[in-house]
Short mmCIF file of C-alpha atoms in Angstrom, two decimals:
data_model
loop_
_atom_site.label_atom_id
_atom_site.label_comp_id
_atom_site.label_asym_id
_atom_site.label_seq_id
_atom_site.Cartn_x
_atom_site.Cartn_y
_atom_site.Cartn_z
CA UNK A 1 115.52 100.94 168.68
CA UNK A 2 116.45 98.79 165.57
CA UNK A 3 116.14 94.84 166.38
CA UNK A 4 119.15 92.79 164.51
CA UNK A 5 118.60 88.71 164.71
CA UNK A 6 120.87 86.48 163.01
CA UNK A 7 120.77 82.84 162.80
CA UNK A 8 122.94 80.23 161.41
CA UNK A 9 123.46 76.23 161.00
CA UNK A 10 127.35 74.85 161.60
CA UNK A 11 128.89 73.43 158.79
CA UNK A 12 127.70 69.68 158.84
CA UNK A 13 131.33 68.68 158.35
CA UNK A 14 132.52 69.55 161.72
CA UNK A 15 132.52 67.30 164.51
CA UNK A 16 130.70 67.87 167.63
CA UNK A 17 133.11 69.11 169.42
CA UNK A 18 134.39 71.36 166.74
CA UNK A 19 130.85 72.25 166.31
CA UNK A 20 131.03 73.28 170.33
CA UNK A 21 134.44 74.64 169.89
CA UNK A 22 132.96 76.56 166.80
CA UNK A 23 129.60 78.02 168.84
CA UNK A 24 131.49 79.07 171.78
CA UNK A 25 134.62 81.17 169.68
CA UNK A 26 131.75 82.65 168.15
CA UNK A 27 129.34 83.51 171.30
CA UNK A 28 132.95 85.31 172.77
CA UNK A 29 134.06 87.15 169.80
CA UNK A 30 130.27 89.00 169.06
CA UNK A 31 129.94 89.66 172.61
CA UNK A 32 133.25 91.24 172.96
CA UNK A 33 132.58 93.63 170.04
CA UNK A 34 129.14 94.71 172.26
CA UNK A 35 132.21 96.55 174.38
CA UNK A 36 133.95 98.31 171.22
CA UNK A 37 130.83 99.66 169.46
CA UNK A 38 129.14 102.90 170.88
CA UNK A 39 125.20 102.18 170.01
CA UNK A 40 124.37 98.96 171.07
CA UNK A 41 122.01 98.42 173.96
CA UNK A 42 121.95 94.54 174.43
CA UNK A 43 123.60 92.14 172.26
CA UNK A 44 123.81 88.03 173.28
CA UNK A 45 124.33 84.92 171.49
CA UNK A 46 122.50 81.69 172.04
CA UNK A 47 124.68 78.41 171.42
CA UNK A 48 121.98 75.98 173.36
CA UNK A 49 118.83 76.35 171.39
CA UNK A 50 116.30 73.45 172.25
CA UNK A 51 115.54 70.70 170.63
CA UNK A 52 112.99 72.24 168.65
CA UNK A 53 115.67 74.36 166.51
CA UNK A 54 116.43 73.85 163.06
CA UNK A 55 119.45 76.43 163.69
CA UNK A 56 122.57 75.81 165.47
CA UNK A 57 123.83 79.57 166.76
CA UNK A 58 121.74 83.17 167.33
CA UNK A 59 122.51 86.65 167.64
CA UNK A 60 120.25 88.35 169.22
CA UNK A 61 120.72 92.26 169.16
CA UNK A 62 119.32 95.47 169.93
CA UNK A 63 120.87 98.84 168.66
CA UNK A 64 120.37 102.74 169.68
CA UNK A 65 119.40 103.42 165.76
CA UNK A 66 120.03 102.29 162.15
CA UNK A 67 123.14 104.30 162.29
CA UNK A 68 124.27 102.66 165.11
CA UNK A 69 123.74 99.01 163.64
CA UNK A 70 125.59 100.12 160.33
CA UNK A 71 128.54 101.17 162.69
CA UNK A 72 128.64 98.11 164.36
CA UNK A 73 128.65 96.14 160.97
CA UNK A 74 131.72 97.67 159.73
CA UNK A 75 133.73 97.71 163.00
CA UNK A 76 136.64 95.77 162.46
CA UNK A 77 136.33 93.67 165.54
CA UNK A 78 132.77 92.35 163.96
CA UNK A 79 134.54 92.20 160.72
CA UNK A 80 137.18 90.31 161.65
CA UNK A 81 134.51 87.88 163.74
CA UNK A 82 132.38 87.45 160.63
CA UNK A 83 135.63 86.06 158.78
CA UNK A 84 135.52 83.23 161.04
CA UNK A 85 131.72 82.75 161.49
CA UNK A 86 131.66 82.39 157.77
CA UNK A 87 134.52 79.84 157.50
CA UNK A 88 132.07 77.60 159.90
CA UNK A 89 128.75 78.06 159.15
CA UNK A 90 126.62 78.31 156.78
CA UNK A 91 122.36 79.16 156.17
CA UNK A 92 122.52 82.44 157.65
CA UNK A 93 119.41 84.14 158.01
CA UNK A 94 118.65 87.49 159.05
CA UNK A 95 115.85 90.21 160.08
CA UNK A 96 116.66 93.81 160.76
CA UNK A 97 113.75 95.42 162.56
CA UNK A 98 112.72 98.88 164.18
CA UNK A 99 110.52 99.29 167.44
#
């Protein structure tokens, strides 16, 4: 199984609700693409982290193999998601993993 966690802060320009608006377009569009891609086991996206977070929105995501999470990046459903998590966030961090 190959572990893929990505984080990410909202762009500090946005409002709150924007910043709401923002985190819950982007929880909807990555799960939906968990239904297009053959491969992935679980996939699920926090937008209510504690207050002990320092980031704003997490993907948290486990995949059948390596191949399967390279398939998944360059589905056009997560491509076309990433276009839009890009244009509001910003910091990502990421860490690819195999168990």
């Amino acid at each position: 199984m190959v572990h893929h966690i990505v984080l990410w802060n909202l762009n500090e320009g946005l409002s709150e609700e924007e910043k709401k608006n923002a985190a819950n377009r982007i929880k909807k569009e990555l799960e939906a693409v968990k239904e297009e891609v053959s491969g992935v086991i679980s996939l699920s996206v926090v937008t209510d982290g504690l207050s002990s977070s320092n980031k704003d929105v997490g993907l948290i995501s486990v995949f059948e193999s390596e191949e399967a999470l390279k398939a998944y990046q360059v589905h056009p459903a997560h491509v076309a998601a990433g276009t839009y998590i890009r244009s509001v966030t910003t910091g990502r961090s990421c860490i690819d993993y195999e168990e």
